[in-house]
Amino acid sequence: MQERGNVLRILKETREALKKGDSATIKSLSDQTINTASLTQDPDNIAVAVIVYSLAKIVERHQYQEFRGWKEFYNSVIFSINHAIKDLEAGNDNKIGKDFEIINKQIEKLSGKLKKYIEDVFWKARINKASRIYEHGISMEKTAKLLGITMYELANYAGQARIDDVPLENTLDVRKRIKLAIEMFG
Amino acid sequence: MKQQKAIIFDSSTLISFSMNGVTEYLEKLRQVFNGKFIITFDVKGEVIDRPMQIKKFSLEALKLKQLLDKKIIEMPSSVGLNDKEVARRTDEILNMANSTYKDKNRNIHIIDSGEASCLAVSKMLNEKGFITVIAVDERTTRMLGEKPENLGKLLEKRLHVKINPNRNAYNFFKGFRFIRSAELVYVAYKKGLIDLKNGDVLDALLYAMKFKGCAISGDEIKEIKKLA
């Protein structure tokens, strides 16, 4: 696990915010994960980014707490984060992938609407985080592979996220580029 | 003897066309293009082979496969390139690109094999005397080839770290030329290949490409429309 200290802090603060049902804080913590994930491209760092963002979305939707299976899901999340924190503190970084698996296994056990909604939140979180990493300057293909999504999903999402209005990205005058295209077809 | 031409397509550009349901424009453009449209093995994997297994995108993948079957887009072997040599040059470019920018601890990996393979094929064809451009809608590869110093600044700004670029690598990436789906639909529009009427067709086409991932700004779209 790279940037261990930072990840440890984020997981501890996420756990506290989860207990208070404070989705805004979790969302803010999720934003803090994206630099590390873009920089290190470490699968565990990326997993933290996806999980924390998903939890922010899940906590925000209070109605999920009314569905059957919520309590078991919530407990598994706290259990998983507790283990991840313990393992990071003990220097057992290689175990945290397994710690996060606890959440996936619990989602598998869910049924009905809650299962569908939570799976959807986690999948969309991958696409959202991919879009953010792409925004940070990592290529579309590289980012899609890091997040395990298709380039179709990322292109569609990134296209609507309006991330291309940054002056630094204008690397050739558009008239010159048009001229180049016309010359090729001339 | 007239120089041969080739447009090398990255996944991102093919995706913009297929997700907008306008792959027939590529077919029409190919008919008026005096050269080849090339895709690499890695790009084929990203836009056809893998999405064919995913129900949500198998239609888009099938449309692109049809272009390949009809030889509208062709593999590098069609222009005499050896697959193993393409793979070797792709690795070389990938290693160079992914060690161009470093923070204090590590190299920042910026591109992947499909994008690198487009650069490799372009370079190899240039060496054979072809005139080439790379059609790429995603912006990292384009920035690396056109203004690598800007990409360094973007990484620094977004990642909040000091970036140490390998400026020798900047020279390695000089000379690549890039267009996007936006310029391709502009050419199609100007050549009368688009049979839509009764509306701001060019505006619709350009924004459709932008919304499916073509890295183009609103200002650039305005500029392109002024040229029409």
Short mmCIF file of C-alpha atoms in Angstrom, two decimals:
data_model
loop_
_atom_site.label_atom_id
_atom_site.label_comp_id
_atom_site.label_asym_id
_atom_site.label_seq_id
_atom_site.Cartn_x
_atom_site.Cartn_y
_atom_site.Cartn_z
CA MET A 1 0.00 0.00 0.00
CA GLN A 2 1.47 3.34 -1.01
CA GLU A 3 0.86 6.55 0.96
CA ARG A 4 -0.10 4.41 3.95
CA GLY A 5 -0.35 7.27 6.47
CA ASN A 6 -2.76 9.20 4.31
CA VAL A 7 -4.92 6.15 3.60
CA LEU A 8 -4.99 5.23 7.28
CA ARG A 9 -6.23 8.72 8.17
CA ILE A 10 -8.88 8.60 5.46
CA LEU A 11 -10.16 5.21 6.61
CA LYS A 12 -10.32 6.31 10.27
CA GLU A 13 -12.16 9.50 9.43
CA THR A 14 -14.50 7.61 7.08
CA ARG A 15 -15.35 5.19 9.88
CA GLU A 16 -16.23 8.06 12.24
CA ALA A 17 -18.29 9.87 9.60
CA LEU A 18 -20.09 6.63 8.77
CA LYS A 19 -21.12 6.19 12.38
CA LYS A 20 -22.55 9.73 12.36
CA GLY A 21 -24.18 9.23 8.95
CA ASP A 22 -22.22 12.25 7.70
CA SER A 23 -22.18 11.82 3.92
CA ALA A 24 -20.66 15.28 3.25
CA THR A 25 -17.52 14.43 5.21
CA ILE A 26 -17.21 11.05 3.51
CA LYS A 27 -17.59 12.76 0.12
CA SER A 28 -14.82 15.20 1.03
CA LEU A 29 -12.59 12.29 2.16
CA SER A 30 -13.32 10.56 -1.12
CA ASP A 31 -12.06 13.61 -3.02
CA GLN A 32 -8.82 13.36 -1.07
CA THR A 33 -8.23 9.79 -2.24
CA ILE A 34 -8.07 10.65 -5.91
CA ASN A 35 -4.63 12.29 -5.99
CA THR A 36 -3.03 9.29 -4.35
CA ALA A 37 -4.90 6.87 -6.62
CA SER A 38 -3.84 8.81 -9.75
CA LEU A 39 -0.26 9.09 -8.64
CA THR A 40 0.39 5.60 -7.31
CA GLN A 41 -2.08 3.67 -9.50
CA ASP A 42 -1.87 1.08 -6.76
CA PRO A 43 -4.93 -1.26 -6.80
CA ASP A 44 -5.44 -0.88 -3.05
CA ASN A 45 -5.35 2.92 -3.27
CA ILE A 46 -7.86 2.75 -6.10
CA ALA A 47 -10.07 0.39 -4.08
CA VAL A 48 -10.07 2.89 -1.19
CA ALA A 49 -11.10 5.68 -3.57
CA VAL A 50 -13.99 3.62 -4.96
CA ILE A 51 -15.18 2.34 -1.57
CA VAL A 52 -15.12 5.73 0.18
CA TYR A 53 -16.98 7.40 -2.69
CA SER A 54 -19.55 4.57 -2.76
CA LEU A 55 -20.09 4.89 0.98
CA ALA A 56 -20.69 8.63 0.64
CA LYS A 57 -23.41 7.93 -1.93
CA ILE A 58 -24.94 5.10 0.10
CA VAL A 59 -25.08 7.12 3.35
CA GLU A 60 -26.57 10.07 1.48
CA ARG A 61 -29.52 7.90 0.42
CA HIS A 62 -31.28 7.44 3.73
CA GLN A 63 -33.98 5.26 2.18
CA TYR A 64 -31.47 2.40 1.77
CA GLN A 65 -31.50 2.03 5.55
CA GLU A 66 -35.13 0.91 5.39
CA PHE A 67 -34.36 -2.07 3.16
CA ARG A 68 -33.88 -5.61 4.37
CA GLY A 69 -30.21 -6.44 4.75
CA TRP A 70 -29.09 -2.89 5.54
CA LYS A 71 -27.89 -3.67 9.06
CA GLU A 72 -25.79 -6.63 7.88
CA PHE A 73 -24.32 -4.55 5.08
CA TYR A 74 -23.49 -1.64 7.38
CA ASN A 75 -21.89 -3.95 9.95
CA SER A 76 -19.77 -5.60 7.27
CA VAL A 77 -18.51 -2.21 6.10
CA ILE A 78 -17.46 -1.21 9.64
CA PHE A 79 -15.91 -4.67 10.17
CA SER A 80 -14.01 -4.39 6.90
CA ILE A 81 -12.72 -0.88 7.62
CA ASN A 82 -11.70 -1.89 11.17
CA HIS A 83 -9.65 -4.76 9.76
CA ALA A 84 -8.09 -2.60 7.08
CA ILE A 85 -7.07 -0.04 9.73
CA LYS A 86 -5.61 -2.74 11.98
CA ASP A 87 -3.68 -4.29 9.12
CA LEU A 88 -2.29 -0.96 7.97
CA GLU A 89 -1.26 -0.10 11.52
CA ALA A 90 0.47 -3.46 11.83
CA GLY A 91 2.22 -3.00 8.50
CA ASN A 92 0.27 -5.87 6.94
CA ASP A 93 -0.48 -3.83 3.85
CA ASN A 94 -0.84 -6.89 1.66
CA LYS A 95 -3.91 -7.96 3.63
CA ILE A 96 -6.09 -4.96 2.98
CA GLY A 97 -7.34 -6.24 -0.39
CA LYS A 98 -8.72 -9.21 1.53
CA ASP A 99 -10.22 -6.86 4.15
CA PHE A 100 -12.16 -5.00 1.48
CA GLU A 101 -13.35 -8.31 0.00
CA ILE A 102 -15.57 -8.59 3.09
CA ILE A 103 -17.77 -5.83 1.66
CA ASN A 104 -18.06 -7.53 -1.73
CA LYS A 105 -18.96 -10.83 -0.09
CA GLN A 106 -21.68 -9.13 1.94
CA ILE A 107 -23.09 -7.45 -1.17
CA GLU A 108 -23.24 -10.90 -2.80
CA LYS A 109 -25.33 -12.13 0.15
CA LEU A 110 -27.85 -9.27 -0.18
CA SER A 111 -31.04 -9.68 -2.14
CA GLY A 112 -33.77 -7.55 -3.66
CA LYS A 113 -33.58 -3.81 -4.13
CA LEU A 114 -30.73 -3.13 -1.71
CA LYS A 115 -28.43 -5.54 -3.55
CA LYS A 116 -29.30 -3.94 -6.91
CA TYR A 117 -28.88 -0.39 -5.63
CA ILE A 118 -25.61 -1.00 -3.84
CA GLU A 119 -24.09 -2.89 -6.77
CA ASP A 120 -25.12 0.02 -8.98
CA VAL A 121 -23.55 2.58 -6.61
CA PHE A 122 -20.26 0.66 -6.54
CA TRP A 123 -20.17 0.31 -10.33
CA LYS A 124 -20.94 3.97 -10.90
CA ALA A 125 -18.30 4.89 -8.33
CA ARG A 126 -15.72 3.11 -10.48
CA ILE A 127 -16.76 5.14 -13.50
CA ASN A 128 -16.78 8.38 -11.50
CA LYS A 129 -13.32 7.74 -10.07
CA ALA A 130 -12.04 6.80 -13.54
CA SER A 131 -13.31 10.10 -14.87
CA ARG A 132 -11.52 11.94 -12.07
CA ILE A 133 -8.25 10.10 -12.71
CA TYR A 134 -8.55 10.87 -16.43
CA GLU A 135 -9.12 14.51 -15.47
CA HIS A 136 -5.81 14.37 -13.58
CA GLY A 137 -3.90 13.70 -16.81
CA ILE A 138 -3.79 9.91 -17.02
CA SER A 139 -4.92 8.60 -20.43
CA MET A 140 -8.36 7.21 -21.10
CA GLU A 141 -7.19 3.67 -21.80
CA LYS A 142 -4.82 3.56 -18.85
CA THR A 143 -7.53 4.83 -16.52
CA ALA A 144 -10.20 2.45 -17.81
CA LYS A 145 -7.86 -0.49 -17.22
CA LEU A 146 -6.95 0.68 -13.72
CA LEU A 147 -10.62 0.83 -12.75
CA GLY A 148 -11.65 -2.32 -14.61
CA ILE A 149 -14.24 -0.55 -16.74
CA THR A 150 -14.53 -0.29 -20.51
CA MET A 151 -13.34 2.72 -22.45
CA TYR A 152 -16.92 3.07 -23.72
CA GLU A 153 -18.14 3.71 -20.17
CA LEU A 154 -15.36 6.16 -19.42
CA ALA A 155 -15.70 8.05 -22.73
CA ASN A 156 -19.43 8.44 -22.22
CA TYR A 157 -19.06 9.71 -18.65
CA ALA A 158 -16.03 11.92 -19.27
CA GLY A 159 -17.73 13.45 -22.30
CA GLN A 160 -20.53 14.69 -20.12
CA ALA A 161 -18.32 15.79 -17.26
CA ARG A 162 -17.04 18.82 -19.26
CA ILE A 163 -13.44 18.38 -18.28
CA ASP A 164 -11.93 19.59 -21.54
CA ASP A 165 -12.30 23.33 -21.17
CA VAL A 166 -8.84 23.74 -19.63
CA PRO A 167 -6.48 26.11 -21.55
CA LEU A 168 -3.46 23.83 -20.92
CA GLU A 169 -5.15 21.20 -23.07
CA ASN A 170 -5.22 23.41 -26.16
CA THR A 171 -2.02 22.13 -27.66
CA LEU A 172 -2.58 23.15 -31.29
CA ASP A 173 -4.69 25.90 -32.72
CA VAL A 174 -7.96 24.38 -33.90
CA ARG A 175 -7.61 26.04 -37.32
CA LYS A 176 -4.27 24.31 -37.83
CA ARG A 177 -5.77 20.99 -36.84
CA ILE A 178 -8.65 21.45 -39.26
CA LYS A 179 -6.14 22.36 -41.98
CA LEU A 180 -4.22 19.17 -41.21
CA ALA A 181 -7.38 17.08 -41.54
CA ILE A 182 -8.32 18.76 -44.82
CA GLU A 183 -4.82 18.25 -46.21
CA MET A 184 -4.98 14.55 -45.38
CA PHE A 185 -8.19 14.24 -47.35
CA GLY A 186 -6.99 16.57 -50.14
CA MET B 1 5.86 8.88 -56.76
CA LYS B 2 3.08 10.21 -54.56
CA GLN B 3 3.51 9.58 -50.82
CA GLN B 4 1.11 7.07 -49.31
CA LYS B 5 -1.17 8.23 -46.51
CA ALA B 6 -2.57 6.58 -43.40
CA ILE B 7 -4.77 7.61 -40.53
CA ILE B 8 -4.12 5.54 -37.42
CA PHE B 9 -7.19 5.31 -35.18
CA ASP B 10 -7.00 5.20 -31.41
CA SER B 11 -9.82 3.51 -29.45
CA SER B 12 -11.15 6.84 -28.21
CA THR B 13 -11.98 8.13 -31.69
CA LEU B 14 -13.61 4.89 -32.84
CA ILE B 15 -15.68 4.91 -29.64
CA SER B 16 -16.92 8.45 -30.36
CA PHE B 17 -18.18 7.35 -33.77
CA SER B 18 -19.66 4.04 -32.65
CA MET B 19 -21.40 5.39 -29.53
CA ASN B 20 -23.00 8.11 -31.63
CA GLY B 21 -24.19 5.50 -34.10
CA VAL B 22 -22.40 7.17 -37.01
CA THR B 23 -19.81 4.60 -38.09
CA GLU B 24 -21.16 5.00 -41.63
CA TYR B 25 -19.40 8.38 -41.71
CA LEU B 26 -16.09 6.56 -41.32
CA GLU B 27 -17.09 4.41 -44.26
CA LYS B 28 -17.90 7.46 -46.35
CA LEU B 29 -14.70 9.19 -45.31
CA ARG B 30 -12.68 6.12 -46.24
CA GLN B 31 -14.24 6.17 -49.71
CA VAL B 32 -12.90 9.68 -50.34
CA PHE B 33 -9.54 9.09 -48.63
CA ASN B 34 -6.60 8.22 -50.77
CA GLY B 35 -4.89 6.01 -48.21
CA LYS B 36 -5.57 3.56 -45.41
CA PHE B 37 -7.40 3.70 -42.10
CA ILE B 38 -5.36 1.60 -39.66
CA ILE B 39 -6.10 0.13 -36.24
CA THR B 40 -3.67 -1.82 -34.12
CA PHE B 41 -4.10 -5.16 -32.41
CA ASP B 42 -4.34 -3.45 -29.00
CA VAL B 43 -6.97 -0.98 -30.20
CA LYS B 44 -8.98 -3.83 -31.72
CA GLY B 45 -8.93 -5.52 -28.31
CA GLU B 46 -10.26 -2.39 -26.61
CA VAL B 47 -13.02 -1.48 -29.07
CA ILE B 48 -14.08 -4.83 -30.53
CA ASP B 49 -12.86 -8.00 -28.81
CA ARG B 50 -13.49 -7.04 -25.16
CA PRO B 51 -16.76 -5.10 -25.57
CA MET B 52 -18.15 -7.92 -27.74
CA GLN B 53 -18.36 -9.91 -24.51
CA ILE B 54 -20.30 -7.14 -22.72
CA LYS B 55 -23.99 -6.90 -23.60
CA LYS B 56 -24.14 -3.14 -23.02
CA PHE B 57 -21.53 -2.43 -25.70
CA SER B 58 -21.67 -5.41 -28.04
CA LEU B 59 -23.67 -3.48 -30.66
CA GLU B 60 -21.01 -0.74 -30.83
CA ALA B 61 -18.32 -3.40 -31.04
CA LEU B 62 -20.20 -5.20 -33.83
CA LYS B 63 -20.48 -2.00 -35.86
CA LEU B 64 -16.72 -1.51 -35.62
CA LYS B 65 -16.09 -5.16 -36.43
CA GLN B 66 -18.12 -4.69 -39.57
CA LEU B 67 -15.80 -1.83 -40.59
CA LEU B 68 -12.88 -4.19 -40.11
CA ASP B 69 -14.58 -6.99 -42.06
CA LYS B 70 -15.27 -4.58 -44.93
CA LYS B 71 -11.64 -3.38 -44.83
CA ILE B 72 -12.71 0.20 -44.09
CA ILE B 73 -10.30 -0.04 -41.18
CA GLU B 74 -7.38 -2.41 -41.53
CA MET B 75 -4.66 -3.98 -39.45
CA PRO B 76 -1.00 -2.83 -39.68
CA SER B 77 -0.09 -5.91 -41.74
CA SER B 78 -2.12 -4.38 -44.60
CA VAL B 79 0.59 -1.74 -44.94
CA GLY B 80 3.42 -4.21 -44.61
CA LEU B 81 4.11 -3.87 -40.89
CA ASN B 82 5.19 -6.91 -38.93
CA ASP B 83 3.06 -7.60 -35.85
CA LYS B 84 6.03 -8.56 -33.68
CA GLU B 85 7.89 -5.41 -34.66
CA VAL B 86 4.80 -3.31 -33.88
CA ALA B 87 4.63 -4.96 -30.44
CA ARG B 88 8.32 -4.31 -29.84
CA ARG B 89 8.08 -0.65 -30.83
CA THR B 90 4.89 -0.30 -28.77
CA ASP B 91 6.75 -1.50 -25.66
CA GLU B 92 9.58 0.91 -26.39
CA ILE B 93 7.17 3.85 -26.63
CA LEU B 94 5.21 2.70 -23.59
CA ASN B 95 8.37 2.57 -21.48
CA MET B 96 9.50 5.96 -22.72
CA ALA B 97 6.09 7.62 -22.18
CA ASN B 98 5.62 6.14 -18.75
CA SER B 99 8.99 7.37 -17.55
CA THR B 100 8.66 10.90 -18.95
CA TYR B 101 7.11 12.40 -15.81
CA LYS B 102 8.23 11.63 -12.30
CA ASP B 103 7.39 12.91 -8.87
CA LYS B 104 9.94 12.49 -6.10
CA ASN B 105 9.11 8.81 -5.60
CA ARG B 106 8.03 7.31 -8.85
CA ASN B 107 7.41 7.41 -12.59
CA ILE B 108 3.87 8.43 -13.42
CA HIS B 109 2.29 5.99 -15.84
CA ILE B 110 0.30 8.09 -18.24
CA ILE B 111 -0.65 5.93 -21.22
CA ASP B 112 -1.38 2.29 -22.05
CA SER B 113 -0.63 -0.15 -24.85
CA GLY B 114 -3.39 0.87 -27.30
CA GLU B 115 -2.35 4.50 -27.27
CA ALA B 116 1.35 3.57 -27.44
CA SER B 117 0.68 1.23 -30.36
CA CYS B 118 -0.85 4.11 -32.36
CA LEU B 119 2.30 6.15 -31.81
CA ALA B 120 4.45 3.13 -32.75
CA VAL B 121 2.57 2.47 -35.99
CA SER B 122 2.65 6.15 -36.92
CA LYS B 123 6.41 6.25 -36.36
CA MET B 124 6.98 3.03 -38.30
CA LEU B 125 4.91 4.22 -41.24
CA ASN B 126 6.67 7.58 -41.27
CA GLU B 127 9.94 5.68 -41.52
CA LYS B 128 8.52 3.90 -44.56
CA GLY B 129 7.70 7.24 -46.15
CA PHE B 130 3.98 7.41 -45.34
CA ILE B 131 2.24 10.64 -44.40
CA THR B 132 0.37 9.84 -41.20
CA VAL B 133 -1.90 11.37 -38.63
CA ILE B 134 -3.23 9.75 -35.50
CA ALA B 135 -6.95 10.13 -34.79
CA VAL B 136 -7.18 10.33 -31.00
CA ASP B 137 -10.03 11.81 -28.97
CA GLU B 138 -8.54 11.37 -25.53
CA ARG B 139 -6.23 14.18 -24.63
CA THR B 140 -3.23 12.73 -22.77
CA THR B 141 -1.62 11.08 -25.82
CA ARG B 142 -2.25 14.19 -27.90
CA MET B 143 -0.69 16.46 -25.27
CA LEU B 144 2.33 14.17 -24.97
CA GLY B 145 2.94 14.45 -28.71
CA GLU B 146 2.12 18.11 -29.19
CA LYS B 147 2.99 19.91 -25.97
CA PRO B 148 4.55 17.59 -23.43
CA GLU B 149 5.44 20.55 -21.24
CA ASN B 150 1.71 21.32 -20.90
CA LEU B 151 1.02 17.73 -19.86
CA GLY B 152 3.70 18.09 -17.18
CA LYS B 153 2.03 21.27 -15.95
CA LEU B 154 -1.41 19.62 -15.97
CA LEU B 155 -0.12 16.68 -13.93
CA GLU B 156 1.55 19.05 -11.49
CA LYS B 157 -1.56 21.16 -11.13
CA ARG B 158 -3.97 18.26 -10.69
CA LEU B 159 -1.83 15.93 -8.63
CA HIS B 160 -0.41 18.66 -6.40
CA VAL B 161 3.13 17.32 -6.66
CA LYS B 162 6.33 18.65 -8.17
CA ILE B 163 6.85 16.95 -11.51
CA ASN B 164 10.35 16.31 -12.81
CA PRO B 165 10.04 15.74 -16.52
CA ASN B 166 12.58 13.87 -18.60
CA ARG B 167 13.03 16.56 -21.24
CA ASN B 168 15.01 14.21 -23.48
CA ALA B 169 11.83 12.21 -23.90
CA TYR B 170 10.07 15.33 -25.19
CA ASN B 171 12.18 15.10 -28.36
CA PHE B 172 11.28 11.45 -28.76
CA PHE B 173 7.61 12.38 -28.99
CA LYS B 174 8.09 15.24 -31.43
CA GLY B 175 6.71 14.93 -34.94
CA PHE B 176 3.46 13.09 -34.29
CA ARG B 177 0.40 14.74 -35.77
CA PHE B 178 -3.09 14.39 -34.34
CA ILE B 179 -6.68 14.94 -35.36
CA ARG B 180 -9.90 14.06 -33.52
CA SER B 181 -13.35 12.82 -34.40
CA ALA B 182 -14.33 16.53 -34.42
CA GLU B 183 -12.05 17.28 -37.37
CA LEU B 184 -13.15 14.09 -39.12
CA VAL B 185 -16.84 15.02 -38.94
CA TYR B 186 -15.94 18.53 -40.09
CA VAL B 187 -14.29 17.05 -43.20
CA ALA B 188 -17.28 14.77 -43.75
CA TYR B 189 -19.61 17.76 -43.42
CA LYS B 190 -17.60 19.93 -45.81
CA LYS B 191 -17.37 17.15 -48.36
CA GLY B 192 -21.15 16.71 -48.30
CA LEU B 193 -20.98 13.22 -46.85
CA ILE B 194 -23.54 13.93 -44.13
CA ASP B 195 -27.09 13.54 -45.33
CA LEU B 196 -28.75 15.34 -42.42
CA LYS B 197 -30.59 18.60 -43.07
CA ASN B 198 -32.93 21.11 -41.42
CA GLY B 199 -30.85 22.06 -38.43
CA ASP B 200 -27.45 23.07 -37.24
CA VAL B 201 -25.90 19.82 -38.41
CA LEU B 202 -22.25 20.67 -37.78
CA ASP B 203 -23.01 21.92 -34.26
CA ALA B 204 -24.93 18.73 -33.53
CA LEU B 205 -22.13 16.54 -34.85
CA LEU B 206 -19.39 18.34 -32.94
CA TYR B 207 -21.27 18.32 -29.64
CA ALA B 208 -22.24 14.68 -30.15
CA MET B 209 -18.54 13.82 -30.40
CA LYS B 210 -17.70 15.97 -27.38
CA PHE B 211 -20.37 14.28 -25.28
CA LYS B 212 -18.99 10.85 -26.16
CA GLY B 213 -15.49 11.69 -25.01
CA CYS B 214 -13.81 13.78 -27.72
CA ALA B 215 -11.51 16.16 -25.85
CA ILE B 216 -12.57 19.43 -27.45
CA SER B 217 -13.47 22.68 -25.73
CA GLY B 218 -16.59 24.76 -26.31
CA ASP B 219 -14.38 27.53 -27.72
CA GLU B 220 -12.80 25.16 -30.23
CA ILE B 221 -16.26 24.11 -31.39
CA LYS B 222 -17.17 27.76 -31.93
CA GLU B 223 -13.98 28.24 -33.97
CA ILE B 224 -14.67 25.20 -36.12
CA LYS B 225 -18.19 26.44 -36.83
CA LYS B 226 -16.79 29.79 -37.97
CA LEU B 227 -14.67 27.97 -40.54
CA ALA B 228 -17.61 26.10 -42.04
#
